Amino acid sequence: MTTARRIIVALDFDTVDDAEAIVDRLGDAGQSYKVGLELLTVAGPAFVARLVGGGKDVFLDLKLFEIPTSVAGAVRAAGRLGATMVTVHAMGGSTVMEAAVRAAADFPKLHVIALTVVTSLTDADLAAIGLSATIEEQVTRLARLAQHSGCHGVVASPQDAALLRAELGPDMLIVTPGVMLQAEMSTGAATEHARPAPPAAAIRAGATHIVIGRSLTRAPDPAAVLAHLGDELG
Ligand code: C5P
C-alpha cells in the first residue's frame, strides 16, 4: 500500500463545494478520503461515487450502531458505492459486527473497521456511562471482540496503537484519528482529542492508516501539509 493511501483526509465539511475544493487542491496527491455523517447528509451518495470514480479510496465513517439487519444493509450500501472502509461500533457486540462482516464479503475492496472508544473520551466519561473499565481496558476488550467477530480493522487513538498491534497481531488494520501535527503539539495548540500524537508516532506504533482533518483541511496550504506528511511517513 502506498504512503498516500495510508493518509486519509477527513472531509468534515457542511457543503459539497468546500469538500470538492480540498479534493481539487490536493489533486493526485490526495488518494484517500473520509466522508462522515455531516458531508454524506449534505452531499449524498453522488459525492462519494464521484470520489470513487476519480480513483480515490473512500472511508465511509458511518459509525453504525443498530440491529444486525440494519447494519448489514448499510454495509451493503457502502459496498455498492465502492467504499473501501466502513465503520461499525464495537459496542454493538459480536452479532452486529459479524453481520457487518458477512455483508461486506460480497465486496472484496470493502473493509469493516470497528470503533472502540472515541478519542475524545476519558476514564471519567466511561464511569459516567456506567463502565468501570479504564479507557485502555475498554479499547483492548472491544478490539479483541472486533477481531473475533471477523472485522478487518479497528479505529483507535494513536496512543493505543502499540498496545493494539501487540494484542491483535500483524494483520488487522489500525486506523488512527486524533493525530496532531508535530508543529501543533510543540506549540501547545488546543485540541479536543484526549490522547493526541503526531502522525509518524502513530505509524511507528503500528497504525496502518492515519486520519487527518482540520490540521490539513483548514491549513493555509493543505497540499503542502499533505506533501510534508507524505515525506514524514514515507
Ligand atoms: O481533529 P480532526 O479534524 O483531525 O478530526 C478528523 C477525524 O477524527 C474526525 O472526522 C473524527 O471522526 C475523528 N475524531 C475523533 N475523535 C475526536 C475528534 C475527531 O475520532 N476527538
PDB file of N, CA and C in Angstrom, residues 135-234:
ATOM      1  N   ILE A 135     -10.083   3.398  29.972  1.00  0.00           N
ATOM      2  CA  ILE A 135     -10.088   3.509  28.508  1.00  0.00           C
ATOM      3  C   ILE A 135      -9.271   2.365  27.902  1.00  0.00           C
ATOM      4  N   GLU A 136      -8.076   2.146  28.477  1.00  0.00           N
ATOM      5  CA  GLU A 136      -7.180   1.134  27.901  1.00  0.00           C
ATOM      6  C   GLU A 136      -7.824  -0.259  27.948  1.00  0.00           C
ATOM      7  N   GLU A 137      -8.429  -0.583  29.078  1.00  0.00           N
ATOM      8  CA  GLU A 137      -9.089  -1.902  29.192  1.00  0.00           C
ATOM      9  C   GLU A 137     -10.241  -2.019  28.197  1.00  0.00           C
ATOM     10  N   GLN A 138     -11.013  -0.955  28.076  1.00  0.00           N
ATOM     11  CA  GLN A 138     -12.188  -0.988  27.197  1.00  0.00           C
ATOM     12  C   GLN A 138     -11.772  -1.086  25.725  1.00  0.00           C
ATOM     13  N   VAL A 139     -10.738  -0.321  25.358  1.00  0.00           N
ATOM     14  CA  VAL A 139     -10.233  -0.355  23.979  1.00  0.00           C
ATOM     15  C   VAL A 139      -9.757  -1.772  23.650  1.00  0.00           C
ATOM     16  N   THR A 140      -9.000  -2.364  24.573  1.00  0.00           N
ATOM     17  CA  THR A 140      -8.445  -3.704  24.333  1.00  0.00           C
ATOM     18  C   THR A 140      -9.548  -4.744  24.227  1.00  0.00           C
ATOM     19  N   ARG A 141     -10.500  -4.662  25.136  1.00  0.00           N
ATOM     20  CA  ARG A 141     -11.612  -5.622  25.143  1.00  0.00           C
ATOM     21  C   ARG A 141     -12.402  -5.548  23.829  1.00  0.00           C
ATOM     22  N   LEU A 142     -12.719  -4.325  23.406  1.00  0.00           N
ATOM     23  CA  LEU A 142     -13.532  -4.164  22.194  1.00  0.00           C
ATOM     24  C   LEU A 142     -12.739  -4.529  20.938  1.00  0.00           C
ATOM     25  N   ALA A 143     -11.441  -4.253  20.948  1.00  0.00           N
ATOM     26  CA  ALA A 143     -10.616  -4.600  19.781  1.00  0.00           C
ATOM     27  C   ALA A 143     -10.531  -6.115  19.632  1.00  0.00           C
ATOM     28  N   ARG A 144     -10.379  -6.820  20.749  1.00  0.00           N
ATOM     29  CA  ARG A 144     -10.343  -8.293  20.687  1.00  0.00           C
ATOM     30  C   ARG A 144     -11.671  -8.840  20.179  1.00  0.00           C
ATOM     31  N   LEU A 145     -12.757  -8.257  20.682  1.00  0.00           N
ATOM     32  CA  LEU A 145     -14.095  -8.699  20.253  1.00  0.00           C
ATOM     33  C   LEU A 145     -14.267  -8.464  18.741  1.00  0.00           C
ATOM     34  N   ALA A 146     -13.780  -7.312  18.275  1.00  0.00           N
ATOM     35  CA  ALA A 146     -13.873  -6.988  16.843  1.00  0.00           C
ATOM     36  C   ALA A 146     -13.098  -8.009  16.019  1.00  0.00           C
ATOM     37  N   GLN A 147     -11.915  -8.367  16.491  1.00  0.00           N
ATOM     38  CA  GLN A 147     -11.103  -9.344  15.756  1.00  0.00           C
ATOM     39  C   GLN A 147     -11.797 -10.706  15.730  1.00  0.00           C
ATOM     40  N   HIS A 148     -12.324 -11.138  16.884  1.00  0.00           N
ATOM     41  CA  HIS A 148     -13.013 -12.429  16.927  1.00  0.00           C
ATOM     42  C   HIS A 148     -14.266 -12.425  16.065  1.00  0.00           C
ATOM     43  N   SER A 149     -14.847 -11.244  15.849  1.00  0.00           N
ATOM     44  CA  SER A 149     -16.060 -11.146  15.038  1.00  0.00           C
ATOM     45  C   SER A 149     -15.739 -11.064  13.548  1.00  0.00           C
ATOM     46  N   GLY A 150     -14.456 -11.033  13.210  1.00  0.00           N
ATOM     47  CA  GLY A 150     -14.055 -11.055  11.801  1.00  0.00           C
ATOM     48  C   GLY A 150     -13.814  -9.689  11.187  1.00  0.00           C
ATOM     49  N   CYS A 151     -13.883  -8.613  12.003  1.00  0.00           N
ATOM     50  CA  CYS A 151     -13.635  -7.273  11.446  1.00  0.00           C
ATOM     51  C   CYS A 151     -12.211  -7.203  10.885  1.00  0.00           C
ATOM     52  N   HIS A 152     -12.045  -6.336   9.888  1.00  0.00           N
ATOM     53  CA  HIS A 152     -10.738  -6.239   9.228  1.00  0.00           C
ATOM     54  C   HIS A 152      -9.801  -5.274   9.933  1.00  0.00           C
ATOM     55  N   GLY A 153     -10.354  -4.452  10.814  1.00  0.00           N
ATOM     56  CA  GLY A 153      -9.509  -3.485  11.489  1.00  0.00           C
ATOM     57  C   GLY A 153     -10.262  -2.775  12.584  1.00  0.00           C
ATOM     58  N   VAL A 154      -9.529  -1.890  13.260  1.00  0.00           N
ATOM     59  CA  VAL A 154     -10.135  -1.102  14.331  1.00  0.00           C
ATOM     60  C   VAL A 154      -9.714   0.360  14.184  1.00  0.00           C
ATOM     61  N   VAL A 155     -10.560   1.234  14.717  1.00  0.00           N
ATOM     62  CA  VAL A 155     -10.185   2.635  14.862  1.00  0.00           C
ATOM     63  C   VAL A 155      -9.659   2.785  16.274  1.00  0.00           C
ATOM     64  N   ALA A 156      -8.528   3.468  16.427  1.00  0.00           N
ATOM     65  CA  ALA A 156      -8.016   3.656  17.780  1.00  0.00           C
ATOM     66  C   ALA A 156      -7.169   4.902  17.856  1.00  0.00           C
ATOM     67  N   SER A 157      -7.074   5.440  19.055  1.00  0.00           N
ATOM     68  CA  SER A 157      -6.201   6.585  19.290  1.00  0.00           C
ATOM     69  C   SER A 157      -4.758   6.176  19.002  1.00  0.00           C
ATOM     70  N   PRO A 158      -3.932   7.122  18.530  1.00  0.00           N
ATOM     71  CA  PRO A 158      -2.527   6.785  18.286  1.00  0.00           C
ATOM     72  C   PRO A 158      -1.826   6.272  19.544  1.00  0.00           C
ATOM     73  N   GLN A 159      -2.279   6.738  20.699  1.00  0.00           N
ATOM     74  CA  GLN A 159      -1.654   6.300  21.959  1.00  0.00           C
ATOM     75  C   GLN A 159      -1.925   4.822  22.227  1.00  0.00           C
ATOM     76  N   ASP A 160      -2.995   4.296  21.630  1.00  0.00           N
ATOM     77  CA  ASP A 160      -3.350   2.894  21.863  1.00  0.00           C
ATOM     78  C   ASP A 160      -2.826   1.971  20.766  1.00  0.00           C
ATOM     79  N   ALA A 161      -2.208   2.549  19.730  1.00  0.00           N
ATOM     80  CA  ALA A 161      -1.836   1.747  18.559  1.00  0.00           C
ATOM     81  C   ALA A 161      -0.830   0.637  18.909  1.00  0.00           C
ATOM     82  N   ALA A 162       0.162   0.951  19.732  1.00  0.00           N
ATOM     83  CA  ALA A 162       1.198  -0.048  20.029  1.00  0.00           C
ATOM     84  C   ALA A 162       0.599  -1.222  20.806  1.00  0.00           C
ATOM     85  N   LEU A 163      -0.210  -0.887  21.796  1.00  0.00           N
ATOM     86  CA  LEU A 163      -0.875  -1.914  22.596  1.00  0.00           C
ATOM     87  C   LEU A 163      -1.732  -2.814  21.690  1.00  0.00           C
ATOM     88  N   LEU A 164      -2.470  -2.179  20.785  1.00  0.00           N
ATOM     89  CA  LEU A 164      -3.372  -2.955  19.929  1.00  0.00           C
ATOM     90  C   LEU A 164      -2.594  -3.784  18.909  1.00  0.00           C
ATOM     91  N   ARG A 165      -1.528  -3.237  18.394  1.00  0.00           N
ATOM     92  CA  ARG A 165      -0.730  -4.030  17.446  1.00  0.00           C
ATOM     93  C   ARG A 165      -0.220  -5.285  18.145  1.00  0.00           C
ATOM     94  N   ALA A 166       0.233  -5.144  19.385  1.00  0.00           N
ATOM     95  CA  ALA A 166       0.724  -6.300  20.135  1.00  0.00           C
ATOM     96  C   ALA A 166      -0.414  -7.287  20.412  1.00  0.00           C
ATOM     97  N   GLU A 167      -1.589  -6.772  20.731  1.00  0.00           N
ATOM     98  CA  GLU A 167      -2.747  -7.622  21.050  1.00  0.00           C
ATOM     99  C   GLU A 167      -3.281  -8.363  19.827  1.00  0.00           C
ATOM    100  N   LEU A 168      -3.319  -7.666  18.676  1.00  0.00           N
ATOM    101  CA  LEU A 168      -4.077  -8.155  17.526  1.00  0.00           C
ATOM    102  C   LEU A 168      -3.222  -8.852  16.480  1.00  0.00           C
ATOM    103  N   GLY A 169      -1.889  -8.770  16.627  1.00  0.00           N
ATOM    104  CA  GLY A 169      -1.027  -9.387  15.626  1.00  0.00           C
ATOM    105  C   GLY A 169      -0.898  -8.511  14.395  1.00  0.00           C
ATOM    106  N   PRO A 170      -0.220  -9.038  13.359  1.00  0.00           N
ATOM    107  CA  PRO A 170       0.189  -8.166  12.245  1.00  0.00           C
ATOM    108  C   PRO A 170      -0.894  -7.842  11.215  1.00  0.00           C
ATOM    109  N   ASP A 171      -1.990  -8.588  11.190  1.00  0.00           N
ATOM    110  CA  ASP A 171      -2.894  -8.486  10.032  1.00  0.00           C
ATOM    111  C   ASP A 171      -4.000  -7.443  10.133  1.00  0.00           C
ATOM    112  N   MET A 172      -4.400  -7.102  11.343  1.00  0.00           N
ATOM    113  CA  MET A 172      -5.515  -6.150  11.482  1.00  0.00           C
ATOM    114  C   MET A 172      -5.099  -4.743  11.056  1.00  0.00           C
ATOM    115  N   LEU A 173      -6.008  -4.053  10.374  1.00  0.00           N
ATOM    116  CA  LEU A 173      -5.778  -2.640  10.081  1.00  0.00           C
ATOM    117  C   LEU A 173      -5.985  -1.856  11.378  1.00  0.00           C
ATOM    118  N   ILE A 174      -5.175  -0.851  11.591  1.00  0.00           N
ATOM    119  CA  ILE A 174      -5.378   0.059  12.727  1.00  0.00           C
ATOM    120  C   ILE A 174      -5.415   1.486  12.167  1.00  0.00           C
ATOM    121  N   VAL A 175      -6.578   2.091  12.303  1.00  0.00           N
ATOM    122  CA  VAL A 175      -6.829   3.411  11.725  1.00  0.00           C
ATOM    123  C   VAL A 175      -6.871   4.421  12.861  1.00  0.00           C
ATOM    124  N   THR A 176      -6.005   5.420  12.807  1.00  0.00           N
ATOM    125  CA  THR A 176      -5.907   6.330  13.943  1.00  0.00           C
ATOM    126  C   THR A 176      -6.261   7.771  13.601  1.00  0.00           C
ATOM    127  N   PRO A 177      -7.432   8.221  14.069  1.00  0.00           N
ATOM    128  CA  PRO A 177      -7.706   9.657  14.091  1.00  0.00           C
ATOM    129  C   PRO A 177      -7.066  10.225  15.354  1.00  0.00           C
ATOM    130  N   GLY A 178      -7.310  11.484  15.603  1.00  0.00           N
ATOM    131  CA  GLY A 178      -6.777  12.064  16.848  1.00  0.00           C
ATOM    132  C   GLY A 178      -5.307  12.373  16.723  1.00  0.00           C
ATOM    133  N   VAL A 179      -4.818  12.512  15.472  1.00  0.00           N
ATOM    134  CA  VAL A 179      -3.415  12.905  15.334  1.00  0.00           C
ATOM    135  C   VAL A 179      -3.311  14.423  15.297  1.00  0.00           C
ATOM    136  N   MET A 180      -2.179  14.916  15.775  1.00  0.00           N
ATOM    137  CA  MET A 180      -1.877  16.355  15.700  1.00  0.00           C
ATOM    138  C   MET A 180      -0.511  16.475  15.083  1.00  0.00           C
ATOM    139  N   LEU A 181      -0.342  17.440  14.199  1.00  0.00           N
ATOM    140  CA  LEU A 181       0.973  17.625  13.599  1.00  0.00           C
ATOM    141  C   LEU A 181       1.982  17.975  14.684  1.00  0.00           C
ATOM    142  N   GLN A 182       3.220  17.529  14.478  1.00  0.00           N
ATOM    143  CA  GLN A 182       4.294  17.790  15.450  1.00  0.00           C
ATOM    144  C   GLN A 182       4.353  19.282  15.802  1.00  0.00           C
ATOM    145  N   ALA A 183       4.215  20.142  14.768  1.00  0.00           N
ATOM    146  CA  ALA A 183       4.322  21.592  14.993  1.00  0.00           C
ATOM    147  C   ALA A 183       3.219  22.074  15.939  1.00  0.00           C
ATOM    148  N   GLU A 184       1.990  21.525  15.785  1.00  0.00           N
ATOM    149  CA  GLU A 184       0.878  21.940  16.660  1.00  0.00           C
ATOM    150  C   GLU A 184       1.125  21.462  18.089  1.00  0.00           C
ATOM    151  N   MET A 185       1.687  20.236  18.222  1.00  0.00           N
ATOM    152  CA  MET A 185       1.899  19.704  19.570  1.00  0.00           C
ATOM    153  C   MET A 185       2.949  20.537  20.294  1.00  0.00           C
ATOM    154  N   SER A 186       3.998  20.956  19.559  1.00  0.00           N
ATOM    155  CA  SER A 186       5.046  21.703  20.251  1.00  0.00           C
ATOM    156  C   SER A 186       4.614  23.131  20.582  1.00  0.00           C
ATOM    157  N   THR A 187       3.597  23.661  19.845  1.00  0.00           N
ATOM    158  CA  THR A 187       3.128  24.999  20.220  1.00  0.00           C
ATOM    159  C   THR A 187       2.000  24.916  21.248  1.00  0.00           C
ATOM    160  N   GLY A 188       1.604  23.690  21.626  1.00  0.00           N
ATOM    161  CA  GLY A 188       0.548  23.523  22.632  1.00  0.00           C
ATOM    162  C   GLY A 188      -0.813  23.966  22.129  1.00  0.00           C
ATOM    163  N   ALA A 189      -1.056  23.813  20.803  1.00  0.00           N
ATOM    164  CA  ALA A 189      -2.351  24.213  20.224  1.00  0.00           C
ATOM    165  C   ALA A 189      -3.485  23.437  20.898  1.00  0.00           C
ATOM    166  N   ALA A 190      -4.644  24.084  20.997  1.00  0.00           N
ATOM    167  CA  ALA A 190      -5.796  23.443  21.646  1.00  0.00           C
ATOM    168  C   ALA A 190      -6.279  22.259  20.811  1.00  0.00           C
ATOM    169  N   THR A 191      -6.746  21.210  21.481  1.00  0.00           N
ATOM    170  CA  THR A 191      -7.299  20.062  20.760  1.00  0.00           C
ATOM    171  C   THR A 191      -8.456  19.480  21.547  1.00  0.00           C
ATOM    172  N   GLU A 192      -9.413  18.867  20.814  1.00  0.00           N
ATOM    173  CA  GLU A 192     -10.480  18.168  21.528  1.00  0.00           C
ATOM    174  C   GLU A 192     -10.139  16.689  21.669  1.00  0.00           C
ATOM    175  N   HIS A 193      -9.014  16.267  21.096  1.00  0.00           N
ATOM    176  CA  HIS A 193      -8.600  14.879  21.248  1.00  0.00           C
ATOM    177  C   HIS A 193      -7.994  14.700  22.630  1.00  0.00           C
ATOM    178  N   ALA A 194      -8.470  13.679  23.369  1.00  0.00           N
ATOM    179  CA  ALA A 194      -7.950  13.484  24.721  1.00  0.00           C
ATOM    180  C   ALA A 194      -6.534  12.919  24.692  1.00  0.00           C
ATOM    181  N   ARG A 195      -6.201  12.157  23.629  1.00  0.00           N
ATOM    182  CA  ARG A 195      -4.902  11.491  23.629  1.00  0.00           C
ATOM    183  C   ARG A 195      -4.227  11.659  22.261  1.00  0.00           C
ATOM    184  N   PRO A 196      -3.814  12.895  21.911  1.00  0.00           N
ATOM    185  CA  PRO A 196      -3.248  13.109  20.583  1.00  0.00           C
ATOM    186  C   PRO A 196      -1.806  12.613  20.480  1.00  0.00           C
ATOM    187  N   ALA A 197      -1.335  12.412  19.241  1.00  0.00           N
ATOM    188  CA  ALA A 197       0.070  12.079  18.985  1.00  0.00           C
ATOM    189  C   ALA A 197       0.366  12.491  17.557  1.00  0.00           C
ATOM    190  N   PRO A 198       1.650  12.732  17.249  1.00  0.00           N
ATOM    191  CA  PRO A 198       1.968  13.083  15.864  1.00  0.00           C
ATOM    192  C   PRO A 198       1.793  11.880  14.934  1.00  0.00           C
ATOM    193  N   PRO A 199       1.490  12.109  13.659  1.00  0.00           N
ATOM    194  CA  PRO A 199       1.215  11.012  12.720  1.00  0.00           C
ATOM    195  C   PRO A 199       2.336   9.982  12.627  1.00  0.00           C
ATOM    196  N   ALA A 200       3.592  10.442  12.583  1.00  0.00           N
ATOM    197  CA  ALA A 200       4.695   9.477  12.429  1.00  0.00           C
ATOM    198  C   ALA A 200       4.764   8.547  13.640  1.00  0.00           C
ATOM    199  N   ALA A 201       4.461   9.092  14.815  1.00  0.00           N
ATOM    200  CA  ALA A 201       4.486   8.264  16.029  1.00  0.00           C
ATOM    201  C   ALA A 201       3.387   7.200  15.954  1.00  0.00           C
ATOM    202  N   ALA A 202       2.233   7.577  15.398  1.00  0.00           N
ATOM    203  CA  ALA A 202       1.133   6.615  15.270  1.00  0.00           C
ATOM    204  C   ALA A 202       1.529   5.463  14.348  1.00  0.00           C
ATOM    205  N   ILE A 203       2.172   5.782  13.233  1.00  0.00           N
ATOM    206  CA  ILE A 203       2.590   4.733  12.286  1.00  0.00           C
ATOM    207  C   ILE A 203       3.681   3.863  12.915  1.00  0.00           C
ATOM    208  N   ARG A 204       4.640   4.507  13.589  1.00  0.00           N
ATOM    209  CA  ARG A 204       5.700   3.728  14.257  1.00  0.00           C
ATOM    210  C   ARG A 204       5.105   2.788  15.290  1.00  0.00           C
ATOM    211  N   ALA A 205       4.027   3.217  15.930  1.00  0.00           N
ATOM    212  CA  ALA A 205       3.400   2.402  16.979  1.00  0.00           C
ATOM    213  C   ALA A 205       2.572   1.254  16.403  1.00  0.00           C
ATOM    214  N   GLY A 206       2.404   1.227  15.077  1.00  0.00           N
ATOM    215  CA  GLY A 206       1.700   0.081  14.492  1.00  0.00           C
ATOM    216  C   GLY A 206       0.433   0.423  13.742  1.00  0.00           C
ATOM    217  N   ALA A 207       0.095   1.716  13.652  1.00  0.00           N
ATOM    218  CA  ALA A 207      -1.090   2.095  12.863  1.00  0.00           C
ATOM    219  C   ALA A 207      -0.798   1.842  11.387  1.00  0.00           C
ATOM    220  N   THR A 208      -1.838   1.416  10.654  1.00  0.00           N
ATOM    221  CA  THR A 208      -1.674   1.253   9.200  1.00  0.00           C
ATOM    222  C   THR A 208      -2.147   2.501   8.463  1.00  0.00           C
ATOM    223  N   HIS A 209      -3.071   3.249   9.078  1.00  0.00           N
ATOM    224  CA  HIS A 209      -3.623   4.446   8.441  1.00  0.00           C
ATOM    225  C   HIS A 209      -3.755   5.548   9.485  1.00  0.00           C
ATOM    226  N   ILE A 210      -3.592   6.780   9.050  1.00  0.00           N
ATOM    227  CA  ILE A 210      -3.938   7.897   9.925  1.00  0.00           C
ATOM    228  C   ILE A 210      -5.053   8.709   9.267  1.00  0.00           C
ATOM    229  N   VAL A 211      -5.884   9.275  10.118  1.00  0.00           N
ATOM    230  CA  VAL A 211      -6.953  10.160   9.631  1.00  0.00           C
ATOM    231  C   VAL A 211      -6.592  11.568  10.070  1.00  0.00           C
ATOM    232  N   ILE A 212      -6.491  12.468   9.123  1.00  0.00           N
ATOM    233  CA  ILE A 212      -6.167  13.853   9.466  1.00  0.00           C
ATOM    234  C   ILE A 212      -7.238  14.776   8.901  1.00  0.00           C
ATOM    235  N   GLY A 213      -7.762  15.617   9.782  1.00  0.00           N
ATOM    236  CA  GLY A 213      -8.823  16.527   9.361  1.00  0.00           C
ATOM    237  C   GLY A 213      -8.348  17.955   9.337  1.00  0.00           C
ATOM    238  N   ARG A 214      -8.810  18.691  10.366  1.00  0.00           N
ATOM    239  CA  ARG A 214      -8.633  20.144  10.338  1.00  0.00           C
ATOM    240  C   ARG A 214      -7.194  20.618  10.239  1.00  0.00           C
ATOM    241  N   SER A 215      -6.218  19.868  10.826  1.00  0.00           N
ATOM    242  CA  SER A 215      -4.819  20.310  10.738  1.00  0.00           C
ATOM    243  C   SER A 215      -4.391  20.444   9.284  1.00  0.00           C
ATOM    244  N   LEU A 216      -5.033  19.675   8.418  1.00  0.00           N
ATOM    245  CA  LEU A 216      -4.701  19.750   6.989  1.00  0.00           C
ATOM    246  C   LEU A 216      -5.730  20.586   6.227  1.00  0.00           C
ATOM    247  N   THR A 217      -7.005  20.268   6.433  1.00  0.00           N
ATOM    248  CA  THR A 217      -8.020  20.905   5.576  1.00  0.00           C
ATOM    249  C   THR A 217      -8.195  22.386   5.888  1.00  0.00           C
ATOM    250  N   ARG A 218      -7.882  22.797   7.128  1.00  0.00           N
ATOM    251  CA  ARG A 218      -8.012  24.221   7.491  1.00  0.00           C
ATOM    252  C   ARG A 218      -6.674  24.943   7.403  1.00  0.00           C
ATOM    253  N   ALA A 219      -5.631  24.264   6.949  1.00  0.00           N
ATOM    254  CA  ALA A 219      -4.314  24.915   6.829  1.00  0.00           C
ATOM    255  C   ALA A 219      -4.318  25.862   5.632  1.00  0.00           C
ATOM    256  N   PRO A 220      -3.494  26.909   5.672  1.00  0.00           N
ATOM    257  CA  PRO A 220      -3.434  27.828   4.538  1.00  0.00           C
ATOM    258  C   PRO A 220      -3.035  27.102   3.247  1.00  0.00           C
ATOM    259  N   ASP A 221      -2.169  26.096   3.360  1.00  0.00           N
ATOM    260  CA  ASP A 221      -1.742  25.357   2.170  1.00  0.00           C
ATOM    261  C   ASP A 221      -1.877  23.843   2.412  1.00  0.00           C
ATOM    262  N   PRO A 222      -3.099  23.303   2.226  1.00  0.00           N
ATOM    263  CA  PRO A 222      -3.334  21.884   2.519  1.00  0.00           C
ATOM    264  C   PRO A 222      -2.409  20.950   1.740  1.00  0.00           C
ATOM    265  N   ALA A 223      -2.103  21.299   0.496  1.00  0.00           N
ATOM    266  CA  ALA A 223      -1.243  20.427  -0.318  1.00  0.00           C
ATOM    267  C   ALA A 223       0.151  20.342   0.293  1.00  0.00           C
ATOM    268  N   ALA A 224       0.621  21.462   0.848  1.00  0.00           N
ATOM    269  CA  ALA A 224       1.956  21.455   1.461  1.00  0.00           C
ATOM    270  C   ALA A 224       1.953  20.577   2.709  1.00  0.00           C
ATOM    271  N   VAL A 225       0.870  20.632   3.489  1.00  0.00           N
ATOM    272  CA  VAL A 225       0.780  19.789   4.694  1.00  0.00           C
ATOM    273  C   VAL A 225       0.784  18.312   4.287  1.00  0.00           C
ATOM    274  N   LEU A 226       0.025  17.996   3.240  1.00  0.00           N
ATOM    275  CA  LEU A 226      -0.033  16.595   2.790  1.00  0.00           C
ATOM    276  C   LEU A 226       1.336  16.126   2.285  1.00  0.00           C
ATOM    277  N   ALA A 227       2.003  16.983   1.531  1.00  0.00           N
ATOM    278  CA  ALA A 227       3.328  16.626   0.999  1.00  0.00           C
ATOM    279  C   ALA A 227       4.305  16.394   2.149  1.00  0.00           C
ATOM    280  N   HIS A 228       4.239  17.262   3.140  1.00  0.00           N
ATOM    281  CA  HIS A 228       5.129  17.151   4.301  1.00  0.00           C
ATOM    282  C   HIS A 228       4.857  15.832   5.043  1.00  0.00           C
ATOM    283  N   LEU A 229       3.567  15.543   5.207  1.00  0.00           N
ATOM    284  CA  LEU A 229       3.172  14.302   5.889  1.00  0.00           C
ATOM    285  C   LEU A 229       3.659  13.073   5.120  1.00  0.00           C
ATOM    286  N   GLY A 230       3.475  13.127   3.810  1.00  0.00           N
ATOM    287  CA  GLY A 230       3.912  12.013   2.955  1.00  0.00           C
ATOM    288  C   GLY A 230       5.401  11.758   3.132  1.00  0.00           C
ATOM    289  N   ASP A 231       6.198  12.849   3.165  1.00  0.00           N
ATOM    290  CA  ASP A 231       7.645  12.704   3.345  1.00  0.00           C
ATOM    291  C   ASP A 231       7.954  12.091   4.700  1.00  0.00           C
ATOM    292  N   GLU A 232       7.241  12.600   5.719  1.00  0.00           N
ATOM    293  CA  GLU A 232       7.497  12.144   7.085  1.00  0.00           C
ATOM    294  C   GLU A 232       7.153  10.655   7.235  1.00  0.00           C
ATOM    295  N   LEU A 233       6.050  10.254   6.647  1.00  0.00           N
ATOM    296  CA  LEU A 233       5.611   8.865   6.822  1.00  0.00           C
ATOM    297  C   LEU A 233       6.305   7.921   5.844  1.00  0.00           C
ATOM    298  N   GLY A 234       6.659   8.438   4.684  1.00  0.00           N
ATOM    299  CA  GLY A 234       7.296   7.588   3.670  1.00  0.00           C
ATOM    300  C   GLY A 234       8.683   7.185   4.109  1.00  0.00           C
TER     301      GLY A 234
END
